[in-house]
XYZ file of C-alpha atoms in Angstrom:
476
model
C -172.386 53.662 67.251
C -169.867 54.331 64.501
C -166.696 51.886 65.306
C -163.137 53.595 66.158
C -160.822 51.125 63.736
C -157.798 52.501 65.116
C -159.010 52.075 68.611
C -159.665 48.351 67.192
C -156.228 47.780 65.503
C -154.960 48.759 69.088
C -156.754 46.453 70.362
C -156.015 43.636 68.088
C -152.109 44.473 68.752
C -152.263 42.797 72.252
C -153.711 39.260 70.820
C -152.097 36.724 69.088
C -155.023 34.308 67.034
C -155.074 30.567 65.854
C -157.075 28.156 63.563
C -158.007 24.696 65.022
C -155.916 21.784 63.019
C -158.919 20.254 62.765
C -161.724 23.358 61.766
C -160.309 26.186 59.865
C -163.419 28.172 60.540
C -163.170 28.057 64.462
C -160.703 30.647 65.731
C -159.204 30.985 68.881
C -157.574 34.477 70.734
C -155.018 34.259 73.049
C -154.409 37.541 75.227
C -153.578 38.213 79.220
C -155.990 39.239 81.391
C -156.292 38.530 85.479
C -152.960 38.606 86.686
C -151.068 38.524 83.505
C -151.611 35.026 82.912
C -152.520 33.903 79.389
C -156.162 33.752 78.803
C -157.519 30.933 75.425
C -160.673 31.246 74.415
C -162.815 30.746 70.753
C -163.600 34.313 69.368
C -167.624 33.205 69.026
C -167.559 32.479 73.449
C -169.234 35.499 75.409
C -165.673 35.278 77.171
C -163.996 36.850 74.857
C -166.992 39.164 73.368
C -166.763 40.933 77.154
C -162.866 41.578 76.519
C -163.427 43.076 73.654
C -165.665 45.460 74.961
C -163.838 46.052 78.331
C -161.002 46.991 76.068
C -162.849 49.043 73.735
C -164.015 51.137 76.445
C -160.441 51.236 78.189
C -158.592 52.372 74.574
C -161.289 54.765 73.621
C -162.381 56.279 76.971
C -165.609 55.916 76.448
C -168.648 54.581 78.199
C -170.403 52.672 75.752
C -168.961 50.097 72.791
C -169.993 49.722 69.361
C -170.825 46.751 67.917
C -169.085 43.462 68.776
C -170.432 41.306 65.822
C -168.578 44.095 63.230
C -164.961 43.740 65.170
C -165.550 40.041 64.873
C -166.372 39.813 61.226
C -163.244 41.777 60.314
C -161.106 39.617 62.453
C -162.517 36.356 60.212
C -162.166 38.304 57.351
C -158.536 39.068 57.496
C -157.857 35.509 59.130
C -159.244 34.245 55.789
C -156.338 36.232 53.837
C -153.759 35.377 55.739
C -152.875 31.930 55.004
C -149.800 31.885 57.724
C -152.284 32.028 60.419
C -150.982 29.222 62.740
C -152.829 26.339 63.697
C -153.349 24.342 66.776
C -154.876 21.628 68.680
C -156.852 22.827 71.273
C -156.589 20.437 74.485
C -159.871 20.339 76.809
C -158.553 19.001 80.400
C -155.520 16.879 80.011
C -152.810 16.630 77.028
C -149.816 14.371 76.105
C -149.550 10.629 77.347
C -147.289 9.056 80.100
C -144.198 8.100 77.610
C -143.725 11.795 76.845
C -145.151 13.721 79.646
C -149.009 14.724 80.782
C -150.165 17.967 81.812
C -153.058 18.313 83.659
C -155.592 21.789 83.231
C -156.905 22.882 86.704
C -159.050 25.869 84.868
C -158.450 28.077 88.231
C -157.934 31.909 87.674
C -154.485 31.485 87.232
C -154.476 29.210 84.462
C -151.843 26.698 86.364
C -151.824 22.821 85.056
C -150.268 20.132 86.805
C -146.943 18.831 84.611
C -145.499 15.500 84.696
C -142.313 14.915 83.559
C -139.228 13.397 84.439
C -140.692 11.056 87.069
C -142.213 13.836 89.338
C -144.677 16.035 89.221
C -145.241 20.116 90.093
C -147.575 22.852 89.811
C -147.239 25.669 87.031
C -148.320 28.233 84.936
C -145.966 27.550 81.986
C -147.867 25.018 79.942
C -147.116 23.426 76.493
C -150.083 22.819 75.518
C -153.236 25.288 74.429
C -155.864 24.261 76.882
C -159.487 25.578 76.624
C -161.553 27.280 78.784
C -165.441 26.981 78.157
C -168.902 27.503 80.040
C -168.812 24.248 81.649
C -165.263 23.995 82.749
C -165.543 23.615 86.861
C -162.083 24.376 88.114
C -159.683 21.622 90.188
C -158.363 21.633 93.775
C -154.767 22.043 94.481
C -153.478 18.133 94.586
C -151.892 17.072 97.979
C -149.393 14.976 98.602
C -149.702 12.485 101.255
C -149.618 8.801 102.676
C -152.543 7.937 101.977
C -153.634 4.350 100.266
C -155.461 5.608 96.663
C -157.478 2.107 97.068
C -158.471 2.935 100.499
C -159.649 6.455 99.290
C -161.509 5.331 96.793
C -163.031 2.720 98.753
C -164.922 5.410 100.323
C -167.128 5.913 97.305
C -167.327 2.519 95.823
C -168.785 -1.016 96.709
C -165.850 -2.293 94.225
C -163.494 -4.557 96.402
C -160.587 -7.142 95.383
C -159.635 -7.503 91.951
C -162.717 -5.314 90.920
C -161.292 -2.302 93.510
C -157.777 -2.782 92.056
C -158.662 -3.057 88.373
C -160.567 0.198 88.818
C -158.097 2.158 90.563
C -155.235 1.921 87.582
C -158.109 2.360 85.276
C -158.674 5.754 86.892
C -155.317 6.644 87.130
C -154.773 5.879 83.563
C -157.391 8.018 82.770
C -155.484 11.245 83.571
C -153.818 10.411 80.521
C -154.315 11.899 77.205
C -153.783 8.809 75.505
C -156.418 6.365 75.085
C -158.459 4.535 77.499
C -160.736 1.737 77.836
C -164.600 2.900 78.384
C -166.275 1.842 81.560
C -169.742 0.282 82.336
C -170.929 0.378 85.224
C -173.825 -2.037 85.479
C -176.214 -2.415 88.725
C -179.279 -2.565 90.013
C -181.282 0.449 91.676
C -179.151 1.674 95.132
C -175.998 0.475 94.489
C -174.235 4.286 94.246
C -173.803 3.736 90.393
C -174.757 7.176 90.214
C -172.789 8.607 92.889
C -169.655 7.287 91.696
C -169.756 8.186 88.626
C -170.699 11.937 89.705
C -167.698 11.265 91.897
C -165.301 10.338 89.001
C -166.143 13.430 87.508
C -165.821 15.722 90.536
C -162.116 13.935 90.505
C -160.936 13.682 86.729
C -162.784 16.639 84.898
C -164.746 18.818 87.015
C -167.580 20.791 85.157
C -171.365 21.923 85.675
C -172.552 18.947 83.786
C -171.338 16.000 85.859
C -173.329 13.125 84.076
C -175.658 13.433 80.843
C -178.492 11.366 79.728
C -177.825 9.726 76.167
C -178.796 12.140 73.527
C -181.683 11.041 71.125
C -179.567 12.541 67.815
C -176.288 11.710 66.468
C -175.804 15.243 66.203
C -176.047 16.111 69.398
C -173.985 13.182 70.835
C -171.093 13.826 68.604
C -171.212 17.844 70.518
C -171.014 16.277 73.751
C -168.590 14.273 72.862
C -166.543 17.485 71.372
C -166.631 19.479 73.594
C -166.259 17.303 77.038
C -162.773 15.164 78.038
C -164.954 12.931 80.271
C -168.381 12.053 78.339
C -170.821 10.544 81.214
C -173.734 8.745 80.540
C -176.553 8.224 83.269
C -179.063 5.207 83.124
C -178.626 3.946 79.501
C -180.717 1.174 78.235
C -179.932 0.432 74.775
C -176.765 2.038 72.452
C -177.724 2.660 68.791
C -175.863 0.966 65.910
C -174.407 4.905 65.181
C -173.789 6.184 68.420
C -172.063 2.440 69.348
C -169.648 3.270 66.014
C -169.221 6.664 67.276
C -168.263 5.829 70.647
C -165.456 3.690 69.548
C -163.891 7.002 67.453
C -164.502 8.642 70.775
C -162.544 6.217 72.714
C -159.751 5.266 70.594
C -159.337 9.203 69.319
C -160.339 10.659 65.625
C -162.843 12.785 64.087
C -166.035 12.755 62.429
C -166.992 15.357 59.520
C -170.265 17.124 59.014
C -171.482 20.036 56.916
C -170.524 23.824 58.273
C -174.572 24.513 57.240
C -177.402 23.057 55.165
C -176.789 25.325 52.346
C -172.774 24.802 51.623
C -170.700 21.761 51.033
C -168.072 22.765 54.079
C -167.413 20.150 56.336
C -166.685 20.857 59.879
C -164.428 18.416 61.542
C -164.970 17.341 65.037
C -162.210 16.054 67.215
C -163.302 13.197 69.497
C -160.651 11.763 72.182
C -162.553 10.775 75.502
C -162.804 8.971 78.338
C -166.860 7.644 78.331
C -168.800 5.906 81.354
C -171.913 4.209 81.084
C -173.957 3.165 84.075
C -177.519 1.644 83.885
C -179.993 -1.064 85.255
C -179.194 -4.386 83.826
C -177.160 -4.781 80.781
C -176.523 -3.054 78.081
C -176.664 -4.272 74.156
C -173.389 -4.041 72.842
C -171.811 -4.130 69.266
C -168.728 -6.284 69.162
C -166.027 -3.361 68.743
C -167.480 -1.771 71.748
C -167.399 -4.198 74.341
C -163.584 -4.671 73.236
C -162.916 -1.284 74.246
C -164.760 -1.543 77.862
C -163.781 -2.240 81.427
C -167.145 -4.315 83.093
C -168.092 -3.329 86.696
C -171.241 -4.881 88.200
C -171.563 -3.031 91.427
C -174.074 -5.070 93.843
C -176.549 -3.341 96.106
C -175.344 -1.045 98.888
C -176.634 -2.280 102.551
C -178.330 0.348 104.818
C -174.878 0.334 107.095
C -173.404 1.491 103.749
C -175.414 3.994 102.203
C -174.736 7.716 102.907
C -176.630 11.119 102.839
C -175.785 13.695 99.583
C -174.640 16.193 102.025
C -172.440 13.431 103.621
C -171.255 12.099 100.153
C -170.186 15.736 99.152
C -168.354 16.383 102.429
C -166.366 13.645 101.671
C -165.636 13.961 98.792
C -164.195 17.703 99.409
C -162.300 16.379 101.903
C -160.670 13.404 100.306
C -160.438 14.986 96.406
C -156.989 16.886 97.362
C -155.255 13.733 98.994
C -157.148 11.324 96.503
C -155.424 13.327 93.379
C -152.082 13.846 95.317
C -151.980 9.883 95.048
C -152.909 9.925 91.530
C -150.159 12.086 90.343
C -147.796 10.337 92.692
C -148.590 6.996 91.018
C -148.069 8.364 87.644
C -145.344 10.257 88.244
C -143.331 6.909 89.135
C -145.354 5.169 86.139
C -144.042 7.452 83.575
C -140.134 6.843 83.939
C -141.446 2.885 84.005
C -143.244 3.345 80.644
C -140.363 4.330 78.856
C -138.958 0.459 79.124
C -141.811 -0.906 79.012
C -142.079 -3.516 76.620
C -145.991 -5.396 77.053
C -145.613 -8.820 76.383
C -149.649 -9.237 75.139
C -150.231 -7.258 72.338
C -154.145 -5.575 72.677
C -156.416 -3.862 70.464
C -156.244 -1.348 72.903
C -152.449 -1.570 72.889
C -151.281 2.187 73.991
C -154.209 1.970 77.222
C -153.214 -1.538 78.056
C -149.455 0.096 78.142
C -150.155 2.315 80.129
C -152.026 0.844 82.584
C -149.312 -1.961 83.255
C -147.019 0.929 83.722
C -149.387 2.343 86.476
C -149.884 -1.451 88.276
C -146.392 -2.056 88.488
C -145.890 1.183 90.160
C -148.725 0.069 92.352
C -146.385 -2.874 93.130
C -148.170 -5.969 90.688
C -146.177 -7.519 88.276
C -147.291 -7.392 84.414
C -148.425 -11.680 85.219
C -151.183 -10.137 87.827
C -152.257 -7.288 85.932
C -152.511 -9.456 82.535
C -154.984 -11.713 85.124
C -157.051 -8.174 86.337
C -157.553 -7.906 82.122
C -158.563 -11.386 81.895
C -161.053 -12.083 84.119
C -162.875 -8.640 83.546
C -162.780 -9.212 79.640
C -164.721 -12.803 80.688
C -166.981 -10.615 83.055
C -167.649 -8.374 80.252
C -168.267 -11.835 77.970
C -170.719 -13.126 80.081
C -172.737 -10.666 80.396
C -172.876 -9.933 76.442
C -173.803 -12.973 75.458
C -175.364 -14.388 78.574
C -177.719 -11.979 80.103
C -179.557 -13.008 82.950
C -182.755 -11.589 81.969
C -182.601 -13.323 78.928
C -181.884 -16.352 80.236
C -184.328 -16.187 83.254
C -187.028 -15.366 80.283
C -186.043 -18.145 78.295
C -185.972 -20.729 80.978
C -189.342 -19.492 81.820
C -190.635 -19.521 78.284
C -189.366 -23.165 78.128
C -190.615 -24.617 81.197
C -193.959 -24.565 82.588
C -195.027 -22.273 79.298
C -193.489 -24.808 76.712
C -196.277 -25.047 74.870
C -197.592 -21.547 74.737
C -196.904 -19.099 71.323
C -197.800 -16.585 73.455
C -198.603 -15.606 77.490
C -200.167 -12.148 78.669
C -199.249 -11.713 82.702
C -198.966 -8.538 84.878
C -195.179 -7.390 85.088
C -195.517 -8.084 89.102
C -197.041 -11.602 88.617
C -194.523 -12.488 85.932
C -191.462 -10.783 87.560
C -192.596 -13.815 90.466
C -192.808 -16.464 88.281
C -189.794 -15.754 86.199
C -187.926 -14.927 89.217
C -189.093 -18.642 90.803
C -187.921 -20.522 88.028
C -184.544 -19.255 87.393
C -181.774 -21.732 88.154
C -179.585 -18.559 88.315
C -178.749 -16.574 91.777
C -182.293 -14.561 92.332
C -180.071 -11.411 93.026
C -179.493 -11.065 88.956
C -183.352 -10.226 88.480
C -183.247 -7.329 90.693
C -184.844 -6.699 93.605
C -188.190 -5.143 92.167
C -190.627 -5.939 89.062
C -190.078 -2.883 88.151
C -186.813 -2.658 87.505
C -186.787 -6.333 85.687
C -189.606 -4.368 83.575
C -186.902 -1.812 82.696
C -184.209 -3.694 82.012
C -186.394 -6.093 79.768
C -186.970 -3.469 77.679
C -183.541 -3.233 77.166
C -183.231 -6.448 76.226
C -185.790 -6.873 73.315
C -183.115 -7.420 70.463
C -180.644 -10.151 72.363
C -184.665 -11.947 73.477
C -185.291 -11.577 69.716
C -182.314 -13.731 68.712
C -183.560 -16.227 71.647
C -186.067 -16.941 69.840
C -188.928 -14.437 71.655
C -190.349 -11.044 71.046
C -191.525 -9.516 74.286
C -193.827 -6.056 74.884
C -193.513 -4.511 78.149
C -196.914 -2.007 78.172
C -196.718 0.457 81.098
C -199.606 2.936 79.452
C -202.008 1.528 82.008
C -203.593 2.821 84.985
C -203.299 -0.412 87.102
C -199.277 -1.559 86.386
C -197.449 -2.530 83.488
C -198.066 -5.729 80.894
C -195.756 -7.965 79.690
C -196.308 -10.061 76.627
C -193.710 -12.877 75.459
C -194.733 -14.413 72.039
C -193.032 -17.491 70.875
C -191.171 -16.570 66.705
C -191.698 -19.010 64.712
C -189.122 -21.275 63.066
């Protein structure tokens, strides 16, 4: 079908289009649609491929459109000669920081974000910021304001109490920032609801069809996720490579990495990373040094049956509480952000601008900057311990140096040595989990910290009668 260019030019009238700061080839159209609010979308997403033929079809009166891949050629085209073509810095969920004023992106139909500023908070369509819609955006429920205690809510769908509770409640405030944050781990053994809250943080902060993600196997493909998500989940991880570890870090305290446009040119393609990660997995995890100093430490311990809930239960609940729990939030940050302004932290941090802001948030929660410098302290030794001191490790080692002294080398069933290991271990029994299987798992996690021990282990589960596990002395 032979393409109407005036009926295109008409078209093109109604839409105003941007360059990304950071990625001159991605463009953006901005345009109304459903009741006159103002729609954002990249010109490659289907969204805005169906507008254009919608409106082709309105403008021309006909029934059928020509083809889409044309109109959006010439648009690139004459963005590429106009050099005045503004720029801008697409925002994915939330945008600006606490000192200056947050919005947060609900994604509903009518585009409304929630806008903090001036100590309060209110619901509106008329944002600063450019934020962007894409395929997994899952929109947000209307906050509520209430009485409600936000540690008493979140209670609900965490084993966290004490210190641990109240630690991870400003974290998770903090985090509907768009400054930086720490990352959190979220290390436990099989049934403690590390899964569940962590699908539960999402549902809360950043809503989307993809509520946790397996780590990806190529570099590539994490540094997409990362792009393209404000929260970046990660279910059941056993070991962080040296690259993703590095990348990570960029993630959490905000930059971008640069890769080629294609194989065949010598474009680069900048990718803005600025998130807010989780980890959760059996055990613990291998961690590079700059890392672990940008991580909150959470060991949840196994849920009792009185405890433990259905899904459908779980998901009832949290419907019902996700309204009051984020009419808290914004409550507490609304009073946080006319403290920030003064603020003055006493202890300067690597992670300066999230430590900030999260004394800001405790003292609204009614600590004083002495008590929240303690919640800090005591997790970073958490965190510590548990780097250099892992239990499996240690348990292994103990093992290997006891009854087995002599031994290069011992061949047992992971069952039979899970029992003896677990037997020896001058450390509480609850560290080595519950099951062999599970101490088989996290083992394998631990292969490079047991190397530097002074063992190589080999946990074989090929076979048809359970797994192996060999332990093999180095030598000096």
């Amino acid at each position: 079908m032979k393409i109407d260019w005036n009926v295109v030019d008409t078209i093109l009238n109604n839409i105003t289009f941007y360059t990304d700061t950071h990625d001159r080839y991605t463009l953006y159209a901005e345009y109304r649609k459903n009741k006159n609010c103002l729609e954002f979308y990249p010109i490659d997403s289907n969204e805005f491929h169906s507008c254009l033929r919608i409106w082709y079809r309105h403008v021309s009166g006909l029934r059928s459109t020509p083809n889409v891949g044309e109109i959006l050629q010439y648009i690139k085209d004459e963005s590429n000669f106009f050099e005045e073509l503004k720029s801008v810095e697409p925002q994915a969920r939330i945008a600006g920081n606490l000192k200056d004023g947050i919005e947060y992106f609900l994604a509903d139909p009518l585009r409304q974000v929630i806008a903090i500023r001036d100590g309060r908070w209110e619901l509106t369509s008329a944002s600063c910021f450019k934020f962007l819609s894409t395929r997994n955006f899952g929109s947000q429920v209307v906050p509520q304001a209430n009485n409600e205690d936000l540690l008493d809510l979140l209670a609900k769908f965490t084993n966290l109490q004490g210190d641990n509770l109240t630690l991870f409640a400003i974290w998770f405030i903090q985090a509907f920032s768009g400054g930086s944050h720490y990352g959190i781990m979220l290390s436990a053994e099989r049934g403690s609801g590390k899964s569940t809250l962590t699908k539960a943080i999402s549902k809360l902060l950043d809503p989307s069809e993809v509520d946790t993600s397996l780590l990806q196997t190529k570099l590539e493909d994490f540094q997409n996720y990362l792009a393209n998500h404000y929260l970046a989940t990660f279910d059941n991880v056993r070991e962080i490579p040296t690259d993703f570890s590095d990348t990570l870090c960029t993630a959490i305290t905000g930059g971008t990495v640069a890769k080629r446009k294609l194989f065949s040119d010598r474009d680069e393609v900048r990718l803005k990373l600025h998130n807010t990660v989780i980890l959760n997995g059996i055990g613990i995890f291998p961690k590079e040094s700059d890392l672990a100093e940008r991580f909150l430490y959470f060991k949840l311990e196994k849920l009792k049956p009185e405890q433990s809930k259905s899904d459908y239960e779980l998901k009832k609940l949290l419907e019902d509480s996700r309204p009051l729990i984020l009419g808290c939030v914004f409550d507490l940050l609304a009073k946080a952000s006319t403290i920030r302004k003064k603020l003055r932290p006493k202890k300067p941090t690597r992670m300066n601008d999230a430590y900030a802001e999260m004394l800001a948030i405790a003292i609204a929660m009614g600590l004083s900057e002495t008590e929240f410098d303690r919640l800090i302290t005591e997790n970073t030794k958490q965190l510590n311990k548990a780097c250099l001191g892992s239990p499996i490790v240690q348990a292994v080692t103990e093992y290997m140096n006891g009854p087995h002294a002599g031994k290069r080398k011992i061949v047992e069933s992971s069952t039979h040595f899970y029992e003896k290991v677990k037997a020896n271990y001058s450390g509480p029994k609850s560290d080595l989990f519950s099951r062999s299987a599970e101490f088989s798992k996290a083992l394998k996690a631990e292969c490079a910290t047991l190397m530097k021990a002074g063992f190589s282990s080999l946990v074989d589960d090929t076979g048809t009668t359970g797994s192996t596990i060999t332990i093999i002395r180095n030598k000096n």
